[in-house]
PDB file of C-alpha atoms in Angstrom:
ATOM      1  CA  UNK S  14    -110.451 -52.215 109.857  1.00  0.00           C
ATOM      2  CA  UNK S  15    -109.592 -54.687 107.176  1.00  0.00           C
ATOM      3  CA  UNK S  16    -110.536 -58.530 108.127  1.00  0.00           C
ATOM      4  CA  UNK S  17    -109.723 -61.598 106.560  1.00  0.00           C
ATOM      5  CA  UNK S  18    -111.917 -64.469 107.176  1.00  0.00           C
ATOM      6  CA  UNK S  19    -111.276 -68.471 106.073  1.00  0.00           C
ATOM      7  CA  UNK S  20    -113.826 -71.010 105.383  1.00  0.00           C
ATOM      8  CA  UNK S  21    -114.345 -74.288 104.641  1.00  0.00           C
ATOM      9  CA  UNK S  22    -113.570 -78.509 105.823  1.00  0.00           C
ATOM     10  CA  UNK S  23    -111.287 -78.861 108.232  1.00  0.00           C
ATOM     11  CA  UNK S  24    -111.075 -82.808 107.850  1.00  0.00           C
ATOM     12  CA  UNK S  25    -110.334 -84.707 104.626  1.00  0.00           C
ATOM     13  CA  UNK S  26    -109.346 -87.617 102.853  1.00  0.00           C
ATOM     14  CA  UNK S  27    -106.483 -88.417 100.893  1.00  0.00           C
ATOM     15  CA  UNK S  28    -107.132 -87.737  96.718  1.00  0.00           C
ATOM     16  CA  UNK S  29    -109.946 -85.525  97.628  1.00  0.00           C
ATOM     17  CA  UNK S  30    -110.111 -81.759  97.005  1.00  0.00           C
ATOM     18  CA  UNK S  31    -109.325 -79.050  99.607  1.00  0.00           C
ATOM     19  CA  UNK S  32    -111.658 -75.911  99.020  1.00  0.00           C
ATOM     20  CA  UNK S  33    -111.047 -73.164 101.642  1.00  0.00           C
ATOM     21  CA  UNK S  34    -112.224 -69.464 100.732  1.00  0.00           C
ATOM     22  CA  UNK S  35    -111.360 -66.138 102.162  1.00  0.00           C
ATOM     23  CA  UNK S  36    -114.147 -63.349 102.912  1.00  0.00           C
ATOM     24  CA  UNK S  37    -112.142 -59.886 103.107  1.00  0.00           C
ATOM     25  CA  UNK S  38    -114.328 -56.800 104.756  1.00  0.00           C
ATOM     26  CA  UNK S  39    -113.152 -53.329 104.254  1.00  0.00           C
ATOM     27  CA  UNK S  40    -111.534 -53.366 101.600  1.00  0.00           C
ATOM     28  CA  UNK S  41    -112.264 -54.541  97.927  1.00  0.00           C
ATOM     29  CA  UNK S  42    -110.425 -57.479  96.499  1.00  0.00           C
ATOM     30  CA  UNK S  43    -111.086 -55.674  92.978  1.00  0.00           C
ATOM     31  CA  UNK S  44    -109.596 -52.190  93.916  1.00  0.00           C
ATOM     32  CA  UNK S  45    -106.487 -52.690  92.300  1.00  0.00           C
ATOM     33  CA  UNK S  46    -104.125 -51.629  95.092  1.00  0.00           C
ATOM     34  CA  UNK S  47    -103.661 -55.070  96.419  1.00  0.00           C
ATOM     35  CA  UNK S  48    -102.893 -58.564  95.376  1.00  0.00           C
ATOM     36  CA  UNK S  49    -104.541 -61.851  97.521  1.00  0.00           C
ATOM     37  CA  UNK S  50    -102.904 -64.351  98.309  1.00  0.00           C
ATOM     38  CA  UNK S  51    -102.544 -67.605 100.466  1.00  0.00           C
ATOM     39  CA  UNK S  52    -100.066 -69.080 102.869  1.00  0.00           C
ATOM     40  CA  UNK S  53     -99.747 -72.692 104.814  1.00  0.00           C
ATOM     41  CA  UNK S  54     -98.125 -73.985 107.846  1.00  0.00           C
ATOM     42  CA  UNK S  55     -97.753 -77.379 108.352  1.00  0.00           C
ATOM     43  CA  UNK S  56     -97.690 -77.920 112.297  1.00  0.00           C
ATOM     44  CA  UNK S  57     -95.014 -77.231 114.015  1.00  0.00           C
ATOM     45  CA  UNK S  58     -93.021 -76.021 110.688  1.00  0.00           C
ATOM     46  CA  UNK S  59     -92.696 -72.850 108.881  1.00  0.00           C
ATOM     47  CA  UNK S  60     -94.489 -70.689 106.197  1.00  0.00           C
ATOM     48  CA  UNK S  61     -95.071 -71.429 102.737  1.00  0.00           C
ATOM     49  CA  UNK S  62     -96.787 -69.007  99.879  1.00  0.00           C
ATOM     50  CA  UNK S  63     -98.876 -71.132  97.882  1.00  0.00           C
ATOM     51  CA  UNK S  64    -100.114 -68.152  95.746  1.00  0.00           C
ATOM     52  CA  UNK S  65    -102.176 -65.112  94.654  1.00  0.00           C
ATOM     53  CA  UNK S  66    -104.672 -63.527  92.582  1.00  0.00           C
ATOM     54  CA  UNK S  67    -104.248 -59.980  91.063  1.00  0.00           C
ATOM     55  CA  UNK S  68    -107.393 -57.534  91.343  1.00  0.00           C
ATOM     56  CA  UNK S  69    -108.172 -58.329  87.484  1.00  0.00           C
ATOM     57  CA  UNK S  70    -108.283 -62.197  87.813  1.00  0.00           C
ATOM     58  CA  UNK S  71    -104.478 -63.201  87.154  1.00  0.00           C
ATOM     59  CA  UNK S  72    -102.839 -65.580  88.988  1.00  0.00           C
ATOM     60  CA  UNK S  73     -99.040 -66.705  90.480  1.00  0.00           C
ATOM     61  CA  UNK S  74     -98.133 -70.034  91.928  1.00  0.00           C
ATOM     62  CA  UNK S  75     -95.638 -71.568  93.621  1.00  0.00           C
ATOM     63  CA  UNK S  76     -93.944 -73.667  91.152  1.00  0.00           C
ATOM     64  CA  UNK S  77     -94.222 -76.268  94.341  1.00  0.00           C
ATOM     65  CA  UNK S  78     -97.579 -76.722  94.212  1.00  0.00           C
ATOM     66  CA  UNK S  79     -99.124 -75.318  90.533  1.00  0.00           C
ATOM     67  CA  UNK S  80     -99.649 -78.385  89.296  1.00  0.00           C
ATOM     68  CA  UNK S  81    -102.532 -79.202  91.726  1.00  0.00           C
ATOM     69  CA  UNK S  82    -103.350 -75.307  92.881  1.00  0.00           C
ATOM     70  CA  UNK S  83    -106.188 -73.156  91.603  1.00  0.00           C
ATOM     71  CA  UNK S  84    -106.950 -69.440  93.020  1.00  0.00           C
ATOM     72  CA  UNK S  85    -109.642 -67.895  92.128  1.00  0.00           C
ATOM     73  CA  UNK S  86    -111.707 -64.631  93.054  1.00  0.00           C
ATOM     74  CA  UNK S  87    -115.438 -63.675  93.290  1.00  0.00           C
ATOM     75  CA  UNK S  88    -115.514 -59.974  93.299  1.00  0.00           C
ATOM     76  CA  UNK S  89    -119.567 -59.462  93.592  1.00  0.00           C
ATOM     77  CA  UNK S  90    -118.903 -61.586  97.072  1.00  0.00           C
ATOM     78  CA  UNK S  91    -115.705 -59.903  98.107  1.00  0.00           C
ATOM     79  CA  UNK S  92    -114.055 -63.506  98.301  1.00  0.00           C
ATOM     80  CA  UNK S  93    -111.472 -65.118  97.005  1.00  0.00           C
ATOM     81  CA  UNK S  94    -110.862 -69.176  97.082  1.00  0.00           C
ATOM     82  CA  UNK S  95    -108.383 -72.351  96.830  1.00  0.00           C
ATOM     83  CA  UNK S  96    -108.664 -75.586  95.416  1.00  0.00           C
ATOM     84  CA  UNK S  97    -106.051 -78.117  95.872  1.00  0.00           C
ATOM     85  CA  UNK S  98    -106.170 -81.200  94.573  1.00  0.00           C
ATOM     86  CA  UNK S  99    -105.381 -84.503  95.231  1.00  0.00           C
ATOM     87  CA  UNK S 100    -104.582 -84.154  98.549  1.00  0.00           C
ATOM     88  CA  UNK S 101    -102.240 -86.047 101.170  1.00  0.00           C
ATOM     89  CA  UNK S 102    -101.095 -86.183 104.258  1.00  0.00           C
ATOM     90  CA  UNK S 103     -98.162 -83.353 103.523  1.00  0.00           C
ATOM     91  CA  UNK S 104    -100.586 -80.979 102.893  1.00  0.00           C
ATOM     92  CA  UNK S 105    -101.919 -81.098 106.760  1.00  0.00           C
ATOM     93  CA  UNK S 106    -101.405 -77.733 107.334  1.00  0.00           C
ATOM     94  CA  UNK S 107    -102.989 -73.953 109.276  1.00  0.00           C
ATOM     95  CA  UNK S 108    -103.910 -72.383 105.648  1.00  0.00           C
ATOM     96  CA  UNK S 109    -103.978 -68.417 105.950  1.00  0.00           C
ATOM     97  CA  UNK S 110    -105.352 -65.967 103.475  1.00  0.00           C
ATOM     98  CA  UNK S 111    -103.468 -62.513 103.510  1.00  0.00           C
ATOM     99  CA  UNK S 112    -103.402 -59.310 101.665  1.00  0.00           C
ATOM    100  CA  UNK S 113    -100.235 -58.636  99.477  1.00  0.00           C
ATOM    101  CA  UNK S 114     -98.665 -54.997  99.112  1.00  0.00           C
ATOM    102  CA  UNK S 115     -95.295 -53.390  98.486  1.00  0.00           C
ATOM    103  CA  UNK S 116     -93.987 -52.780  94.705  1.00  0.00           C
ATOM    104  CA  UNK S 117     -93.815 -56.396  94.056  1.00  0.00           C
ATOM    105  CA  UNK S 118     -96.746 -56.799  95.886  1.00  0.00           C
ATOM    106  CA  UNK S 119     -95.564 -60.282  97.500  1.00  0.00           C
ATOM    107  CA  UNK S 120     -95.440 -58.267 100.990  1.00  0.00           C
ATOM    108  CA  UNK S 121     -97.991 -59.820 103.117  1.00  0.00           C
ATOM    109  CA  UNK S 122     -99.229 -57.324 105.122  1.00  0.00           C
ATOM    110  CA  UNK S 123    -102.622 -58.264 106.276  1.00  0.00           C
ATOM    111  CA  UNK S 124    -103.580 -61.885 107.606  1.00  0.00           C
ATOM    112  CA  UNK S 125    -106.541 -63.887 108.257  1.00  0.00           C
ATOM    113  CA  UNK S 126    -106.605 -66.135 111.353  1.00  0.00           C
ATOM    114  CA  UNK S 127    -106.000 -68.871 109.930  1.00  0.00           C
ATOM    115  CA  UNK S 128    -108.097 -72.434 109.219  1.00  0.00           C
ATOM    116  CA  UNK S 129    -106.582 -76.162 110.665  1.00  0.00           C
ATOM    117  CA  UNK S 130    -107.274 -78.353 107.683  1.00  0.00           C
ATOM    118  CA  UNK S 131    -106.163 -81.873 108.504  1.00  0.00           C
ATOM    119  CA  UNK S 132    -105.633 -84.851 105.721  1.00  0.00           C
ATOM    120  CA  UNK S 133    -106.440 -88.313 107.026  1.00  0.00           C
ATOM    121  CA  UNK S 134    -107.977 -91.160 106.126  1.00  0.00           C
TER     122      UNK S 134
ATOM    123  CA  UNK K   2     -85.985 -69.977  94.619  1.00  0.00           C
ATOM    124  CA  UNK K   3     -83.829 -67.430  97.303  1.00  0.00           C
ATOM    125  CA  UNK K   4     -83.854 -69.332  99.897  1.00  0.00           C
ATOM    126  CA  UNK K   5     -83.531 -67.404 103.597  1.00  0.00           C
ATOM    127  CA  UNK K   6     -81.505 -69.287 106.186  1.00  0.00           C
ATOM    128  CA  UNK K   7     -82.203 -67.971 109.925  1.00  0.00           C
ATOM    129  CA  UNK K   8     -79.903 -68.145 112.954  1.00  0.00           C
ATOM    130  CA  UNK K   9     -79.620 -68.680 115.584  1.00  0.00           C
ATOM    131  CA  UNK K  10     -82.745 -71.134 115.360  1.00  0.00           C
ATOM    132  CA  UNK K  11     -83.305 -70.503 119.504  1.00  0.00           C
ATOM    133  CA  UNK K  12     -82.587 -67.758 121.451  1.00  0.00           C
ATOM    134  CA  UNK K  13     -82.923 -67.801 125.000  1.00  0.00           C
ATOM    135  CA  UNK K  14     -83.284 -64.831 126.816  1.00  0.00           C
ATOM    136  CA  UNK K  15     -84.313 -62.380 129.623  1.00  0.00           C
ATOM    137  CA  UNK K  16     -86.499 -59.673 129.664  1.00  0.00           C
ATOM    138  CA  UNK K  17     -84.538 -56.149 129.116  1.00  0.00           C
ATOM    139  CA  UNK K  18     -81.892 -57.955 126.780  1.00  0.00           C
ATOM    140  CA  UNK K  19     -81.180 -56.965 123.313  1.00  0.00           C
ATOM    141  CA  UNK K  20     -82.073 -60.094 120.635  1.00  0.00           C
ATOM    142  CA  UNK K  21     -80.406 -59.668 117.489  1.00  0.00           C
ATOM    143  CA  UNK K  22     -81.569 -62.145 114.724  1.00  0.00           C
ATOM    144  CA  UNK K  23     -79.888 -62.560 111.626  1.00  0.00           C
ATOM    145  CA  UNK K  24     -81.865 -63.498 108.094  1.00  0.00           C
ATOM    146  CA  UNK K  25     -78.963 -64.715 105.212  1.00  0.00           C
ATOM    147  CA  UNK K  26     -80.272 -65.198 101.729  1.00  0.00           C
ATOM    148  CA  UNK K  27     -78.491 -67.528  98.821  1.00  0.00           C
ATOM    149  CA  UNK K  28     -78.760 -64.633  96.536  1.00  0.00           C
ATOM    150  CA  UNK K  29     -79.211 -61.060  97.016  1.00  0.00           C
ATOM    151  CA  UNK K  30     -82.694 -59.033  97.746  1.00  0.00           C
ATOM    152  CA  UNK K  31     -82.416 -56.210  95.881  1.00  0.00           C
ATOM    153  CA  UNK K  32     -83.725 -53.072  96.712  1.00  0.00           C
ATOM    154  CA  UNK K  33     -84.014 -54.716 100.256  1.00  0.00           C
ATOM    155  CA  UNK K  34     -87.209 -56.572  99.542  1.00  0.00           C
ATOM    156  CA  UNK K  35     -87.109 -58.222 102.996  1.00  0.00           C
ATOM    157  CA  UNK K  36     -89.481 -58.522 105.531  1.00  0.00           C
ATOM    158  CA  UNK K  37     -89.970 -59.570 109.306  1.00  0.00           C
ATOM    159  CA  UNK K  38     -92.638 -61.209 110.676  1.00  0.00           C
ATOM    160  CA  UNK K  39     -93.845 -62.224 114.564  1.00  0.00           C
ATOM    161  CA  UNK K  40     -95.624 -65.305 115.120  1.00  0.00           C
ATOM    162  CA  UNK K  41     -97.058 -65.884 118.565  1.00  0.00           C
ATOM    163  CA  UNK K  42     -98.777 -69.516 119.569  1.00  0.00           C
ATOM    164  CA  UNK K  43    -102.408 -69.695 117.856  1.00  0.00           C
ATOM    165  CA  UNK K  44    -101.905 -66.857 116.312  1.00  0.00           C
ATOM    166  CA  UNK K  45    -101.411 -65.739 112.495  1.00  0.00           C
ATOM    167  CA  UNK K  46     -97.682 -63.909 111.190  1.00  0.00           C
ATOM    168  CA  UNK K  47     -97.821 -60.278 111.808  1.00  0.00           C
ATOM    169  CA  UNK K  48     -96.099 -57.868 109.827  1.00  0.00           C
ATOM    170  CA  UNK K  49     -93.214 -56.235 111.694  1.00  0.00           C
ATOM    171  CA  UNK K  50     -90.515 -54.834 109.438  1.00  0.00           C
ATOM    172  CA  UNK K  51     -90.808 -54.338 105.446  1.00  0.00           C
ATOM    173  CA  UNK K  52     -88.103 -53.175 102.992  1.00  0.00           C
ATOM    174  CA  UNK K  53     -85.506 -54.133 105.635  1.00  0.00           C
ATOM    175  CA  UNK K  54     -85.702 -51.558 107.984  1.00  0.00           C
ATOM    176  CA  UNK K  55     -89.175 -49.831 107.774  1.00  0.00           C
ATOM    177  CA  UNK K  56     -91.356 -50.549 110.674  1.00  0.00           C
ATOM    178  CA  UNK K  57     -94.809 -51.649 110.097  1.00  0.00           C
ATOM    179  CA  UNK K  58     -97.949 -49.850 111.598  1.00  0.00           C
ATOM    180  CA  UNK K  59     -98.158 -49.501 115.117  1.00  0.00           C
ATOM    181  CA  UNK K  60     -94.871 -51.239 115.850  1.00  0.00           C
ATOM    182  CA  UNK K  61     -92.857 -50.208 118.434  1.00  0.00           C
ATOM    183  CA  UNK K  62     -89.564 -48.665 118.182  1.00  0.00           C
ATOM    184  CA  UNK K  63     -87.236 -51.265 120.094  1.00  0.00           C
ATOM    185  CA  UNK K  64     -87.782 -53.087 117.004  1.00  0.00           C
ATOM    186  CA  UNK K  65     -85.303 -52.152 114.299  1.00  0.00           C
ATOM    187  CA  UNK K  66     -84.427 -54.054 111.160  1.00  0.00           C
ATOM    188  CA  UNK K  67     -81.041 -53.469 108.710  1.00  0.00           C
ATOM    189  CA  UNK K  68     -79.170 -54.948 105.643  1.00  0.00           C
ATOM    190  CA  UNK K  69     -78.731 -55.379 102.521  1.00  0.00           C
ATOM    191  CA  UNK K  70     -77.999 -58.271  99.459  1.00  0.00           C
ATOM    192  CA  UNK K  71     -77.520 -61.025 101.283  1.00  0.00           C
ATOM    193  CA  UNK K  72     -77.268 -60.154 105.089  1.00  0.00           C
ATOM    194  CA  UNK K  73     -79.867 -59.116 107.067  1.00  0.00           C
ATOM    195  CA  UNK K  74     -80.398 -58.388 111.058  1.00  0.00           C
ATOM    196  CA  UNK K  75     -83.610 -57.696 113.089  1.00  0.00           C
ATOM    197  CA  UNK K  76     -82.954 -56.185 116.511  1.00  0.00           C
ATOM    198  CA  UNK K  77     -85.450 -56.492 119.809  1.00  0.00           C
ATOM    199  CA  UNK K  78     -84.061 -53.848 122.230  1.00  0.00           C
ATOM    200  CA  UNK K  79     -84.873 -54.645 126.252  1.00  0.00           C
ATOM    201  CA  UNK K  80     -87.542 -57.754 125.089  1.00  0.00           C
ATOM    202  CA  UNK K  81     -90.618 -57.057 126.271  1.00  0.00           C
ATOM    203  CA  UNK K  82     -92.763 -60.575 128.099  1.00  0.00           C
ATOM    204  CA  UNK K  83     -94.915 -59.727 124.689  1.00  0.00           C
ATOM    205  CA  UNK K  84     -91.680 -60.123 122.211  1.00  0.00           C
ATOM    206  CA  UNK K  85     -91.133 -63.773 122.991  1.00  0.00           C
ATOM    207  CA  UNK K  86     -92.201 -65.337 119.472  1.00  0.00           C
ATOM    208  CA  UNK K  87     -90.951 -66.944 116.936  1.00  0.00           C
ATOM    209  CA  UNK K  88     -89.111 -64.211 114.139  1.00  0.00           C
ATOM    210  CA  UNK K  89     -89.423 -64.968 109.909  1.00  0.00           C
ATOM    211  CA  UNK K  90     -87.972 -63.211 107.291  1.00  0.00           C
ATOM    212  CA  UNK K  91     -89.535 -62.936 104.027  1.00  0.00           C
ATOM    213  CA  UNK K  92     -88.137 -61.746 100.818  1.00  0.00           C
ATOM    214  CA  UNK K  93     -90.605 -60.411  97.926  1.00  0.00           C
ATOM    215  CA  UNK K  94     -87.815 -59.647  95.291  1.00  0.00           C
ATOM    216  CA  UNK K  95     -88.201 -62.857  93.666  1.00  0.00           C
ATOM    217  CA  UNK K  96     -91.467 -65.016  93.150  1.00  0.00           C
ATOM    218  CA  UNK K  97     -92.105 -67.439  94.443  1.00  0.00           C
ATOM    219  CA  UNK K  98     -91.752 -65.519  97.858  1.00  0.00           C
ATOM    220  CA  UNK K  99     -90.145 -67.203 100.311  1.00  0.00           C
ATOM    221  CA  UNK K 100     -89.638 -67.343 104.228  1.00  0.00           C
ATOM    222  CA  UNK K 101     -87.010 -68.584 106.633  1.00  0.00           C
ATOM    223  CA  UNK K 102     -87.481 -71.283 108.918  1.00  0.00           C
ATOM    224  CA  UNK K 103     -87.890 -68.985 111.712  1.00  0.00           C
ATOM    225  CA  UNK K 104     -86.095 -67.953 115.325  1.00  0.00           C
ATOM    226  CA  UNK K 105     -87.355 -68.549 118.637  1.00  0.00           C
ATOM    227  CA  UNK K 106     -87.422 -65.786 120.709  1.00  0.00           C
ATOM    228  CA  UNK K 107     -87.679 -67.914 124.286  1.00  0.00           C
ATOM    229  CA  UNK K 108     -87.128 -66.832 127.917  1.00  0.00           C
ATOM    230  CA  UNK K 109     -83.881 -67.714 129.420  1.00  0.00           C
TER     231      UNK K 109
END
């Protein structure tokens, strides 16, 4: 059954860099079929996609947030990864890694637990 | 952006009522690219309803989505104690994909 797993801080500072990765088990971030993706929820507040990674490397953003987002994927680990910089407070926030199907593929139809990441100084 | 504007934003009922959510959009979803989600507390989204009225896997039937363009409804027939959640739609016509704020399915 297909898991999705986040890692990484769950406390930072303000201007530093958030780096939260997603290990996905059975099922291969390189197979083609899917896309990967990442979503946030501030507390209390709703969803926002933040964006995704194709099976061959490419990337979509939010316009929101592309300025300061990079996705990336490591296929020989079966992870992919965030990095947001230059953090602040708005970016407090449950950060969820999902699996992306449907013809567009922006339906998420497989989610990871989820990861508190607080910004604070 | 489309941007998805949910109502009513609480909706207070009893077990064995029908809840009946509605999802607007500012521009249409073609080919019904909308889907529904159910959040519980501490928990992650889970699919529910894709391409506006197909149930996900493993989802029971009292759950029944429908629309199209601009106007969509998800139904709960006779809630279940387990249905009381907050509801999202989604659209994935048009990147960047976007949710709506979200109903609150509470008990009355």
């Amino acid at each position: 059954q297909l898991q999705l797993q986040e890692s990484g801080p769950g406390l930072l500072k303000p201007s530093q860099t958030l780096s939260l990765t997603c290990t996905v088990s059975d099922d291969s971030i390189s197979s083609g079929t899917f896309y990967w993706g990442w979503v946030r929820q501030p507390p209390e507040k709703g969803l926002e996609w933040l964006g995704s990674i194709t099976y061959s490397g490419n990337t979509y953003y939010n316009p929101s947030l592309e300025s300061r987002l990079t996705i990336s994927a490591d296929t020989s680990r079966n992870q992919f990864s965030l990095s947001l910089i230059s953090v602040t407070a708005a970016d407090t926030a449950i950060y969820y890694c999902a699996r992306l199907g449907g013809y567009t593929r922006g339906l998420f139809d497989s989610w990871g637990q989820g990861t508190l990441v607080t910004v604070s100084s | 952006e489309i941007v998805l504007t949910q109502s009513p934003a609480t909706l207070s009922l009893s077990p064995g009522e029908r809840a009946t959510l509605s999802c607007r959009a500012s521009q249409s979803v073609s080919t019904s690219y909308l889907a529904w989600y159910q959040q519980k507390p501490g928990q992650a989204p889970r699919l529910l309803i894709y391409g506006a009225s197909t149930r996900a896997t493993a989802i029971p039937d009292r759950f029944s989505g429908r629309g199209s363009a601009t106007d969509f409804t998800l139904t709960i027939n006779s809630l279940e104690p387990e249905d009381f959640a907050i509801y999202y739609c989604q659209q994935y016509d048009s990147s960047p994909w976007t949710f709506g704020h979200g109903t609150k399915v509470e008990i009355k």
